[in-house]
XYZ file of C-alpha atoms in Angstrom:
705
model
C 8.123 15.344 54.334
C 10.635 12.550 54.128
C 13.351 14.964 55.858
C 10.570 15.105 58.619
C 10.300 11.434 58.927
C 14.168 11.082 58.942
C 14.631 13.813 61.576
C 12.512 11.800 63.987
C 14.743 8.755 63.416
C 18.279 10.499 63.256
C 17.736 14.024 64.338
C 21.612 14.676 63.535
C 24.284 13.424 61.321
C 27.978 13.997 61.892
C 30.544 14.852 59.451
C 33.947 14.596 61.397
C 33.305 15.985 64.944
C 30.524 18.297 63.727
C 26.408 17.378 64.131
C 24.490 18.934 61.324
C 20.375 18.862 61.886
C 18.847 16.679 59.229
C 16.318 19.047 58.958
C 18.286 20.996 56.924
C 19.618 18.989 53.982
C 16.777 19.933 51.855
C 17.443 23.551 52.403
C 21.316 22.720 51.531
C 19.998 20.935 48.206
C 18.004 23.249 47.080
C 20.340 26.565 47.565
C 22.916 24.048 45.557
C 20.470 23.401 42.670
C 20.040 27.162 42.383
C 23.595 27.996 42.097
C 24.832 25.022 40.023
C 21.502 24.913 37.723
C 20.706 28.117 35.392
C 16.915 29.517 35.433
C 15.636 28.124 38.512
C 14.094 29.648 41.639
C 15.424 29.367 44.989
C 12.209 31.040 46.391
C 10.280 28.780 44.519
C 12.071 25.611 46.496
C 11.819 27.333 49.391
C 7.993 27.450 49.042
C 7.809 23.878 48.241
C 10.369 23.176 51.260
C 7.867 25.373 53.531
C 4.877 23.513 52.588
C 6.484 20.251 53.148
C 7.814 20.724 56.479
C 4.149 22.416 57.616
C 2.672 18.983 56.317
C 5.129 16.666 57.979
C 4.849 18.432 61.292
C 1.118 18.294 61.168
C 0.427 22.235 60.973
C -1.741 21.773 57.993
C -3.981 19.146 59.345
C -6.924 20.894 57.983
C -6.085 20.644 54.489
C -6.389 16.512 55.065
C -9.904 14.813 53.878
C -11.700 13.456 56.977
C -10.934 9.512 57.999
C -14.551 8.474 57.335
C -14.644 10.457 54.059
C -11.374 8.084 52.887
C -12.887 4.998 54.361
C -16.206 5.648 52.303
C -14.296 5.860 49.461
C -12.020 2.728 50.006
C -15.220 1.001 50.564
C -16.692 1.624 47.632
C -14.023 1.454 45.120
C -12.583 -1.951 46.712
C -14.985 -4.540 47.084
C -13.069 -6.586 49.751
C -13.572 -3.343 52.032
C -10.365 -1.715 53.832
C -7.436 -1.841 51.440
C -4.914 -3.903 53.182
C -1.747 -1.879 52.871
C -2.852 1.744 53.819
C -3.501 2.827 57.582
C -5.220 5.897 59.275
C -3.164 8.666 61.316
C -4.572 7.398 64.605
C -2.762 3.617 64.335
C 0.331 4.981 63.022
C 1.629 8.529 63.086
C 2.046 10.403 66.578
C -0.283 13.237 65.297
C 0.651 13.216 61.453
C -2.669 12.979 59.490
C -3.725 11.263 55.840
C -3.404 8.191 54.352
C 0.144 6.815 54.268
C 1.924 3.281 53.482
C 2.698 0.877 55.499
C 6.636 0.469 56.164
C 6.741 -2.960 54.319
C 5.342 -3.173 51.270
C 6.655 -6.840 49.433
C 4.243 -8.994 51.119
C 1.551 -6.735 51.139
C 2.063 -6.169 47.558
C 1.857 -9.760 47.013
C -1.528 -9.759 49.465
C -3.204 -7.263 47.067
C -2.107 -8.419 43.814
C -3.816 -12.080 45.202
C -6.534 -10.373 46.195
C -6.794 -8.629 42.575
C -5.785 -11.976 40.691
C -9.499 -13.435 42.281
C -11.521 -10.532 41.780
C -14.052 -11.174 39.092
C -14.734 -7.772 38.109
C -11.083 -6.663 37.419
C -10.578 -10.505 35.492
C -13.485 -9.396 33.165
C -11.779 -6.060 31.867
C -8.975 -6.910 30.031
C -10.646 -8.242 26.986
C -13.020 -5.171 27.035
C -9.867 -2.638 27.145
C -8.046 -4.726 24.722
C -11.157 -4.353 22.548
C -11.149 -0.862 23.472
C -7.377 -0.462 22.352
C -8.491 -1.823 18.657
C -11.534 0.254 18.254
C -9.228 3.518 19.162
C -6.613 2.651 17.036
C -9.093 2.442 14.124
C -10.596 5.720 15.048
C -7.210 7.526 15.321
C -6.093 6.713 11.835
C -9.499 7.732 10.669
C -9.084 11.290 12.342
C -5.821 11.629 10.654
C -7.410 13.557 7.329
C -8.889 15.867 9.544
C -7.450 19.700 9.408
C -7.085 19.113 13.141
C -4.698 16.168 13.323
C -2.719 16.630 9.539
C -0.161 19.668 8.767
C 0.872 21.445 5.791
C 3.829 20.293 4.197
C 6.647 23.228 4.337
C 10.110 23.269 3.263
C 12.456 22.741 6.549
C 15.762 22.986 4.581
C 16.229 26.692 3.821
C 18.898 26.069 1.360
C 17.350 24.376 -1.198
C 15.623 27.719 -2.028
C 13.035 26.190 -4.288
C 11.683 27.861 -7.259
C 13.848 30.949 -6.659
C 15.943 30.470 -9.812
C 15.043 31.262 -13.231
C 15.433 28.624 -15.662
C 16.539 28.815 -19.429
C 15.545 25.195 -20.666
C 13.761 26.152 -23.997
C 13.753 27.331 -27.038
C 16.723 25.581 -29.055
C 16.670 22.824 -26.460
C 13.363 21.838 -27.815
C 14.818 20.984 -31.177
C 17.368 19.113 -29.911
C 14.886 17.034 -27.804
C 13.330 16.212 -31.179
C 16.213 14.925 -32.854
C 17.083 12.669 -29.664
C 13.451 11.676 -29.866
C 13.839 10.799 -33.071
C 16.962 8.688 -32.793
C 15.279 6.925 -29.819
C 12.323 6.008 -31.869
C 14.605 4.355 -34.401
C 15.784 2.191 -31.478
C 12.639 0.788 -30.512
C 13.151 -2.806 -32.268
C 17.068 -2.892 -31.019
C 18.343 -4.975 -28.225
C 20.046 -3.579 -25.381
C 23.730 -3.516 -26.677
C 22.955 -1.693 -29.751
C 20.731 0.764 -27.990
C 23.460 1.273 -25.469
C 25.906 1.484 -28.376
C 24.298 4.474 -29.809
C 23.318 6.003 -26.282
C 27.050 5.913 -25.607
C 27.768 7.603 -28.728
C 25.409 10.603 -27.664
C 26.608 10.944 -24.156
C 30.275 11.296 -25.476
C 29.473 13.625 -27.793
C 28.185 15.945 -24.751
C 31.500 15.800 -23.618
C 30.804 13.447 -20.758
C 32.840 10.283 -19.519
C 30.852 6.998 -20.113
C 30.790 3.462 -18.606
C 28.551 0.407 -18.690
C 27.714 -2.097 -16.196
C 26.531 -5.474 -16.939
C 24.421 -7.387 -14.640
C 22.205 -10.891 -14.295
C 19.952 -11.806 -11.218
C 18.503 -15.201 -10.796
C 15.311 -15.561 -9.286
C 11.958 -17.732 -9.356
C 14.144 -19.619 -12.190
C 14.315 -16.756 -14.185
C 17.513 -14.597 -15.376
C 17.443 -11.002 -15.412
C 20.178 -9.833 -17.247
C 20.884 -6.625 -18.925
C 23.741 -3.847 -19.261
C 23.310 -0.225 -17.669
C 24.914 2.706 -19.333
C 25.583 6.153 -17.328
C 27.689 9.159 -17.668
C 29.131 11.182 -15.205
C 29.177 15.403 -15.785
C 32.035 16.690 -13.287
C 31.036 19.678 -11.219
C 33.067 22.847 -12.475
C 32.941 23.792 -9.182
C 33.117 20.826 -6.814
C 35.518 18.302 -5.717
C 33.671 15.034 -6.886
C 32.711 14.377 -3.010
C 29.274 14.818 -3.893
C 26.411 13.704 -7.113
C 23.010 13.998 -7.942
C 21.673 11.095 -10.069
C 19.276 11.794 -13.018
C 17.822 8.136 -14.263
C 15.642 6.991 -16.984
C 14.544 3.400 -17.794
C 14.162 2.254 -21.355
C 11.355 0.384 -20.329
C 9.173 1.586 -17.235
C 7.252 -0.964 -14.938
C 4.580 -1.267 -17.637
C 6.907 -2.410 -20.080
C 6.377 0.411 -22.532
C 9.578 2.611 -24.029
C 10.289 5.713 -22.183
C 10.518 7.374 -25.485
C 10.383 11.237 -23.848
C 11.942 10.289 -20.680
C 15.093 8.819 -22.357
C 14.815 12.180 -24.990
C 14.839 14.338 -21.925
C 17.712 13.012 -20.325
C 19.936 12.910 -23.275
C 18.881 16.847 -24.038
C 19.192 18.043 -20.239
C 22.733 15.961 -20.227
C 23.590 18.392 -23.386
C 22.361 21.512 -21.388
C 24.039 21.269 -18.081
C 27.430 20.553 -19.932
C 27.101 23.975 -20.769
C 26.690 25.710 -17.179
C 29.192 26.292 -14.843
C 27.115 26.517 -11.508
C 27.260 23.318 -10.296
C 29.197 21.933 -7.347
C 28.271 18.364 -7.399
C 28.772 15.930 -10.057
C 25.534 14.755 -11.700
C 25.240 11.219 -13.329
C 23.029 10.163 -16.067
C 21.723 6.755 -15.416
C 19.587 5.021 -18.268
C 18.905 1.370 -17.033
C 17.254 -1.788 -19.768
C 14.220 -1.670 -17.121
C 13.279 -0.647 -13.576
C 13.710 -3.443 -11.261
C 16.975 -5.004 -11.740
C 18.959 -2.506 -13.857
C 18.943 0.451 -10.909
C 19.352 -2.207 -8.035
C 22.554 -3.656 -9.594
C 23.966 -0.413 -10.473
C 22.897 1.108 -6.997
C 24.503 -1.951 -5.260
C 27.702 -1.943 -7.311
C 27.997 1.923 -6.526
C 28.335 0.952 -2.809
C 30.402 -2.070 -3.094
C 27.383 -4.176 -1.842
C 27.231 -6.384 -4.937
C 28.048 -9.944 -5.588
C 29.910 -10.388 -8.350
C 30.154 -12.244 -11.221
C 26.668 -11.707 -11.372
C 26.964 -7.807 -10.543
C 29.912 -6.220 -12.145
C 31.612 -3.320 -10.417
C 31.634 0.053 -11.547
C 34.246 1.599 -13.611
C 33.398 4.910 -13.347
C 32.342 6.824 -9.974
C 31.834 10.189 -8.390
C 30.947 11.085 -4.649
C 28.163 10.426 -2.282
C 24.463 10.412 -3.766
C 22.450 13.039 -2.681
C 19.476 12.411 -4.310
C 17.899 10.810 -7.234
C 15.133 12.066 -9.609
C 13.763 9.409 -12.185
C 11.945 10.292 -15.056
C 9.064 8.357 -16.694
C 7.545 9.724 -19.358
C 6.799 7.042 -22.341
C 4.255 8.783 -24.719
C 4.935 11.520 -27.038
C 1.925 14.030 -26.621
C 1.573 16.982 -24.378
C 0.739 16.170 -20.532
C -1.721 18.059 -17.851
C -0.224 17.569 -14.443
C 2.772 15.127 -12.619
C 2.654 11.860 -10.747
C 5.282 11.856 -7.925
C 6.047 8.381 -6.760
C 7.919 8.033 -3.713
C 7.298 4.662 -1.855
C 10.781 2.896 -1.541
C 11.487 -0.642 -0.690
C 10.396 -2.096 2.697
C 8.044 0.828 3.457
C 11.003 3.675 3.234
C 10.603 6.804 2.350
C 12.650 9.702 1.140
C 13.230 13.031 2.942
C 9.740 15.147 2.916
C 11.877 18.154 1.624
C 12.556 16.256 -1.485
C 8.742 15.883 -2.411
C 8.052 19.455 -0.930
C 10.449 21.070 -3.274
C 9.638 19.201 -6.606
C 5.763 20.258 -5.840
C 6.631 23.675 -4.949
C 8.489 24.375 -8.022
C 6.091 22.681 -10.318
C 2.705 23.695 -9.047
C 4.108 27.275 -7.304
C 6.805 28.322 -10.083
C 5.660 26.209 -13.377
C 1.700 26.174 -12.956
C 1.529 22.246 -13.023
C -0.411 20.346 -11.013
C 0.848 17.265 -8.905
C -0.949 14.397 -7.530
C 0.003 11.438 -5.547
C -0.878 7.712 -5.511
C -2.874 7.379 -8.125
C -5.379 9.964 -7.313
C -6.039 11.626 -10.514
C -8.936 14.294 -9.254
C -8.410 15.404 -5.799
C -10.916 17.537 -4.348
C -9.307 18.408 -0.998
C -12.066 16.617 1.070
C -11.851 14.251 3.800
C -12.644 11.189 1.633
C -10.035 11.931 -1.058
C -7.486 12.522 1.587
C -8.476 9.539 3.512
C -8.162 7.582 0.571
C -4.916 8.905 -0.690
C -3.385 8.119 2.761
C -4.694 4.453 2.867
C -3.373 3.962 -0.939
C -0.202 5.085 0.588
C -0.375 2.947 3.450
C -1.158 -0.496 1.262
C 2.188 0.565 -0.618
C 4.047 1.150 1.764
C 3.078 -2.371 3.859
C 3.715 -4.273 0.890
C 7.058 -3.265 0.984
C 7.594 -3.601 -3.038
C 9.289 -1.331 -5.313
C 7.214 1.040 -7.025
C 9.846 2.578 -9.630
C 13.560 2.790 -10.251
C 13.936 5.047 -7.756
C 12.683 2.384 -5.005
C 16.562 0.642 -5.325
C 18.215 4.064 -3.897
C 16.024 4.688 -0.824
C 17.690 1.749 1.104
C 20.737 3.423 0.980
C 19.540 6.654 2.328
C 19.150 8.173 -1.120
C 16.311 10.476 -1.684
C 14.942 9.574 -4.749
C 11.425 10.037 -6.625
C 9.693 9.354 -10.002
C 8.216 11.805 -12.160
C 5.366 10.515 -14.321
C 3.530 13.234 -16.658
C -0.021 12.404 -17.087
C -3.147 13.419 -18.790
C -3.482 15.249 -21.969
C -2.793 19.333 -21.552
C -0.743 22.128 -22.607
C 2.163 21.400 -20.720
C 4.737 20.271 -23.248
C 8.338 18.329 -22.604
C 10.242 21.775 -21.823
C 8.002 22.313 -18.885
C 9.148 19.031 -16.971
C 12.545 19.997 -18.559
C 12.321 22.756 -16.395
C 10.992 21.244 -13.272
C 14.322 19.156 -13.471
C 16.338 21.895 -13.730
C 14.983 23.859 -11.305
C 15.115 20.652 -8.975
C 18.479 19.882 -9.606
C 19.608 23.742 -8.944
C 17.539 23.510 -5.478
C 19.546 20.593 -4.930
C 23.196 21.723 -6.007
C 22.391 24.342 -3.026
C 22.794 21.796 -0.142
C 26.029 21.961 1.692
C 25.235 18.665 3.787
C 22.440 15.865 3.277
C 18.781 16.022 3.651
C 18.141 15.727 7.435
C 16.121 18.699 8.494
C 12.448 17.514 7.215
C 10.514 14.170 8.003
C 11.509 10.412 6.705
C 8.587 8.658 8.232
C 5.123 10.289 7.176
C 1.898 9.850 5.555
C 0.647 11.792 2.825
C -2.848 12.912 1.798
C -2.172 15.078 -0.729
C 0.435 17.374 -2.428
C 0.598 19.564 0.379
C -0.628 18.191 3.360
C 0.545 15.016 5.738
C 0.928 13.733 9.219
C 4.385 12.635 10.914
C 5.311 9.868 12.988
C 4.157 11.442 16.416
C 0.808 11.964 15.067
C -0.145 8.145 13.258
C 1.951 5.995 15.351
C -0.082 5.721 18.498
C -2.794 4.286 16.054
C -0.265 0.879 15.443
C 0.727 1.101 18.584
C -2.747 0.733 20.283
C -3.200 -2.558 17.761
C -0.048 -4.040 19.423
C -0.954 -3.107 22.665
C -3.948 -5.389 22.483
C -2.538 -8.335 21.696
C -0.061 -7.586 25.047
C -2.908 -6.851 27.151
C -4.721 -10.330 26.190
C -1.039 -12.184 26.805
C -0.896 -10.753 30.557
C -4.279 -11.356 31.045
C -4.161 -15.141 29.869
C -0.421 -15.371 32.227
C -2.579 -14.070 35.062
C -5.706 -16.477 34.195
C -3.324 -19.506 34.229
C -1.818 -18.798 37.685
C -5.266 -19.646 38.923
C -6.310 -22.597 40.881
C -10.029 -22.727 39.733
C -10.518 -24.046 36.420
C -14.272 -23.374 35.829
C -16.076 -20.192 34.581
C -16.806 -18.986 38.149
C -13.978 -17.179 39.868
C -13.457 -17.660 43.755
C -15.096 -14.874 45.676
C -13.606 -14.086 49.031
C -17.238 -13.230 50.466
C -18.269 -16.437 49.561
C -15.044 -18.711 51.118
C -15.405 -20.320 54.329
C -14.142 -18.370 57.264
C -12.872 -21.480 59.027
C -10.614 -21.376 56.225
C -8.955 -18.010 56.267
C -6.042 -16.769 57.599
C -4.820 -13.848 59.270
C -1.037 -12.151 57.638
C 0.245 -9.846 60.073
C 3.029 -7.622 58.677
C 3.808 -4.485 61.115
C 0.453 -3.955 62.543
C -1.228 -4.532 59.182
C -3.596 -7.278 58.821
C -5.046 -8.337 55.795
C -7.550 -11.071 55.453
C -6.485 -13.674 52.774
C -7.799 -17.028 51.949
C -5.446 -19.826 52.234
C -6.459 -20.890 48.340
C -5.336 -17.515 47.623
C -2.212 -17.448 49.193
C -0.903 -20.657 47.165
C 1.611 -20.319 44.333
C 0.248 -22.691 41.223
C 3.220 -23.770 39.096
C 2.782 -23.179 35.413
C 3.980 -26.015 33.209
C 6.006 -23.958 30.715
C 7.954 -26.632 28.553
C 5.222 -27.779 26.169
C 3.548 -24.242 25.726
C 7.476 -22.774 25.359
C 7.826 -25.643 22.796
C 4.931 -25.578 20.818
C 5.119 -21.617 20.319
C 8.836 -21.657 19.482
C 8.727 -24.477 17.092
C 5.353 -23.147 14.977
C 7.515 -19.807 14.964
C 10.381 -21.552 13.264
C 7.826 -23.662 11.148
C 7.270 -20.090 8.893
C 11.113 -20.385 7.426
C 9.415 -23.121 5.678
C 6.792 -21.617 3.229
C 9.486 -18.769 3.274
C 12.058 -20.644 1.716
C 9.603 -22.743 -0.694
C 8.047 -19.490 -2.030
C 11.171 -17.830 -2.560
C 12.975 -20.907 -4.269
C 10.400 -22.493 -6.100
C 10.532 -21.903 -10.143
C 7.757 -19.587 -11.710
C 5.848 -22.558 -13.221
C 5.102 -24.071 -9.877
C 4.416 -21.415 -7.973
C 0.502 -21.286 -8.844
C 0.298 -25.186 -8.195
C 2.278 -24.382 -4.928
C 0.279 -21.875 -3.572
C -2.602 -24.085 -3.827
C -1.450 -26.948 -2.161
C -0.575 -24.460 0.683
C -3.871 -23.376 1.079
C -5.314 -26.929 1.100
C -2.588 -27.652 3.711
C -3.506 -24.286 5.823
C -6.914 -25.583 6.065
C -5.700 -28.960 7.396
C -2.676 -28.303 9.732
C -4.457 -26.643 12.378
C -6.409 -29.149 12.870
C -3.500 -32.043 12.673
C -1.462 -29.735 15.244
C -4.748 -29.550 17.845
C -5.168 -33.763 17.114
C -1.426 -34.349 17.829
C -1.253 -31.947 20.719
C -4.602 -33.628 22.284
C -3.575 -37.140 21.701
C 0.098 -37.232 22.471
C 0.332 -34.799 25.620
C -2.843 -34.228 26.508
C -2.158 -30.567 27.636
C -4.335 -29.030 30.562
C -6.415 -25.465 30.295
C -3.567 -24.056 32.125
C -1.118 -25.296 29.056
C -3.849 -24.046 26.341
C -3.603 -20.725 28.039
C -0.100 -20.249 28.188
C -0.055 -20.872 24.555
C -1.613 -18.778 23.447
C -0.250 -16.488 25.910
C 3.172 -16.660 24.373
C 1.816 -16.391 20.990
C -0.041 -13.045 21.759
C 2.908 -11.546 23.462
C 5.287 -12.340 20.581
C 2.975 -11.078 17.909
C 2.399 -7.723 20.178
C 6.279 -7.329 20.804
C 7.008 -7.745 17.021
C 4.072 -5.649 16.052
C 4.942 -2.525 18.361
C 8.723 -2.942 16.959
C 7.937 -3.395 13.718
C 5.464 0.152 14.112
C 8.452 2.124 14.190
C 9.950 1.047 10.894
C 6.931 0.144 8.555
C 3.804 1.638 10.152
C 1.510 0.531 7.563
C 2.692 -3.302 7.743
C 2.095 -3.101 11.332
C -0.942 -1.824 11.252
C -2.090 -3.852 8.657
C -1.348 -7.381 10.423
C -2.041 -6.109 13.482
C -5.637 -5.249 12.475
C -5.878 -8.695 10.373
C -4.704 -10.635 13.564
C -7.051 -8.859 16.313
C -9.667 -11.669 16.070
C -7.087 -13.926 17.265
C -6.840 -12.426 20.532
C -10.203 -13.700 21.691
C -10.073 -17.193 20.279
C -10.479 -20.041 23.286
C -10.482 -23.842 23.096
C -13.725 -25.527 22.727
C -15.049 -28.848 23.878
C -14.718 -31.422 21.587
C -18.477 -32.198 21.060
C -19.266 -28.831 20.325
C -20.072 -27.918 16.367
C -18.295 -25.019 17.263
C -14.720 -26.514 17.760
C -14.947 -27.026 13.646
C -16.765 -24.481 12.386
C -14.502 -22.079 14.171
C -11.169 -23.066 12.838
C -13.155 -23.095 9.150
C -14.432 -19.485 9.889
C -10.666 -18.476 11.043
C -9.212 -19.553 7.920
C -10.726 -16.755 6.428
C -8.162 -14.286 8.270
C -5.244 -16.734 7.238
C -2.692 -14.924 5.219
C -2.964 -17.148 2.267
C -6.983 -16.375 1.966
C -6.099 -12.625 2.557
C -3.433 -12.904 -0.169
C -5.985 -14.330 -2.527
C -8.981 -12.244 -1.459
C -6.587 -9.049 -2.704
C -5.540 -10.932 -5.856
C -9.115 -11.144 -6.837
C -9.970 -8.068 -6.032
C -7.394 -6.440 -8.040
C -7.663 -8.893 -10.813
C -3.991 -9.936 -10.575
C -2.726 -13.535 -11.648
C -1.380 -15.758 -8.605
C 1.718 -16.860 -10.203
C 2.908 -13.065 -11.437
C 2.724 -11.723 -7.774
C 4.462 -14.658 -6.508
C 7.092 -14.094 -8.994
C 7.252 -10.396 -8.194
C 7.577 -11.286 -4.186
C 10.138 -13.831 -4.760
C 12.187 -11.078 -6.823
C 11.645 -8.744 -3.941
C 13.379 -11.468 -1.566
C 16.242 -11.878 -3.914
C 17.064 -8.813 -5.345
C 15.265 -5.999 -3.496
C 16.218 -7.750 -0.171
C 12.288 -7.081 0.520
C 11.260 -8.296 4.312
C 7.367 -8.125 4.128
C 7.625 -12.254 3.706
C 9.608 -12.511 6.959
C 6.618 -10.718 8.664
C 4.142 -12.346 6.833
C 5.327 -16.024 7.423
C 7.481 -15.894 10.525
C 5.135 -13.172 12.599
C 1.581 -13.237 11.473
C 0.913 -17.081 10.074
C 2.325 -18.557 13.420
C -0.155 -16.242 15.239
C -2.579 -17.586 12.911
C -1.832 -21.305 13.248
C -1.385 -21.307 17.034
């Protein structure tokens, strides 16, 4: 059709002295594409061209809807009558048919925009559309546990071959384990250096190279120090370019001595040394605890540590391909294993690593597997949803859930294996699981990359990937963007009252006609006026409050531990008074107009939607939780001073403040405020946890505005 229009204006174009009809250019282009691009149909292009030529020259006029039908549809859809930027065939096209756009679009688009801006029906849509996005986003999350929206897990990396090898860890190795366990029990009351002296003796006796590392961290007025010890088994069939890590903390996150875990590491070190099948080095790492020790070691391994507090490693191997942590503090037999996989800042290991351990434990060894402390899982909707929500909560908090969490930010896939329950499985069973897992990782010829890094697990063998669950958080973020655009359009309106200007109620004498190439649009003079927006005060206030979030971010991460509880109580009181103080100061010294109030809210919601949509691709759970808790903020508006609601509404919105939500969560789980704030400060100073940045620099400023 475009070729027909061009032909009527310029029938020919010149190449040198040769005149070429413009009508044949689509045919030449179709022929060129068919020759140059594989698997294209020249006949299909010709059919499309034939239809276009027939439509352009008017031979297919019988297919066009009648003019009266089009005008009837326009009258029903558009409340102002005929669309200003559409014309009929008889007026413009010399025998052509249909409804075609006008030649000049700019002024007519502006005219249509002015009409839409003052259309009361359209201006009522954004709040409902915004609320609909929130409802659909929550509903999207709730349907994920259903079979139609989730998938069964599978191994993507064929080289892993989980459970395909026969394990030999048994028999006499159990006697060695019992001997090591007796020695470990004797070290219960020893300090860190004395324990490492004994462990070094055991590891050297197994023929391994042993090294130590001292570390010291300062956080919330406390010092976290200790000494890591590790040994390296050089692969007989490798070149020291790749390594796998087996980790055990002397004390786990609950403060219990990892008796069976440390004994199992020593036994496996002796056992692995006897095999000549390893193509990757194996590192046996024992840390004094599960928080600072692993972080110090992995930082020093990648030379990102900060001396002199963190000592450099005297002994290294190749690139770390994976890590498995053993948390086995008790001595009795166990029933099943619990896999912990949450990393710092919501990062997750490659799903293939989890699938490998699940396949080996449940498929080869007959050991049950559970996730997210769901000790009994019935594979129904409720249990799936609960497992998913627990995983989202841990991911959203962004804290370390074990010694494995320190490895994941370095793109080292790591998990923690915790035996649990009271059953008939013994320590040899967990040893065979680790042996088979390490032999699967030993088969890799490249880093795990085939499977997913962004997922939500609902049980050990069911998950949803990012492409399925991401729209939920994006819809929540879109809610704020829609309301921001709505407030921006509303701020450009000349009318401040609740009633919107309707064109059918305007004085006809005040109307002017704008004619653009035979197109006439009836537009009111008030609608053609552009209302200047006063941006300085709204931008200054919003930017200032955004940077104000740095204050609590600094205070809660640098205050000593014994003052954190009092500081939190003080900040709750300050948080209650601060909105009234800002509102009073703003009204008294600047007297902002209604437009400026709208722009302040507009910029705040726009930033919130921008931050949350970007965060959703990095930490879906945190973006979803913050967006859902902030959703009511999109519907607030200034109230008259004399109204009681102007005082009650801010007080009620204190229930949605980050500090209030934090306090409710602490009360619900029975935690101590000081301990939680100390852990958060440790996460900021040691783990580089960025949850506090989102809370104080994204969520809190949006709530305050």
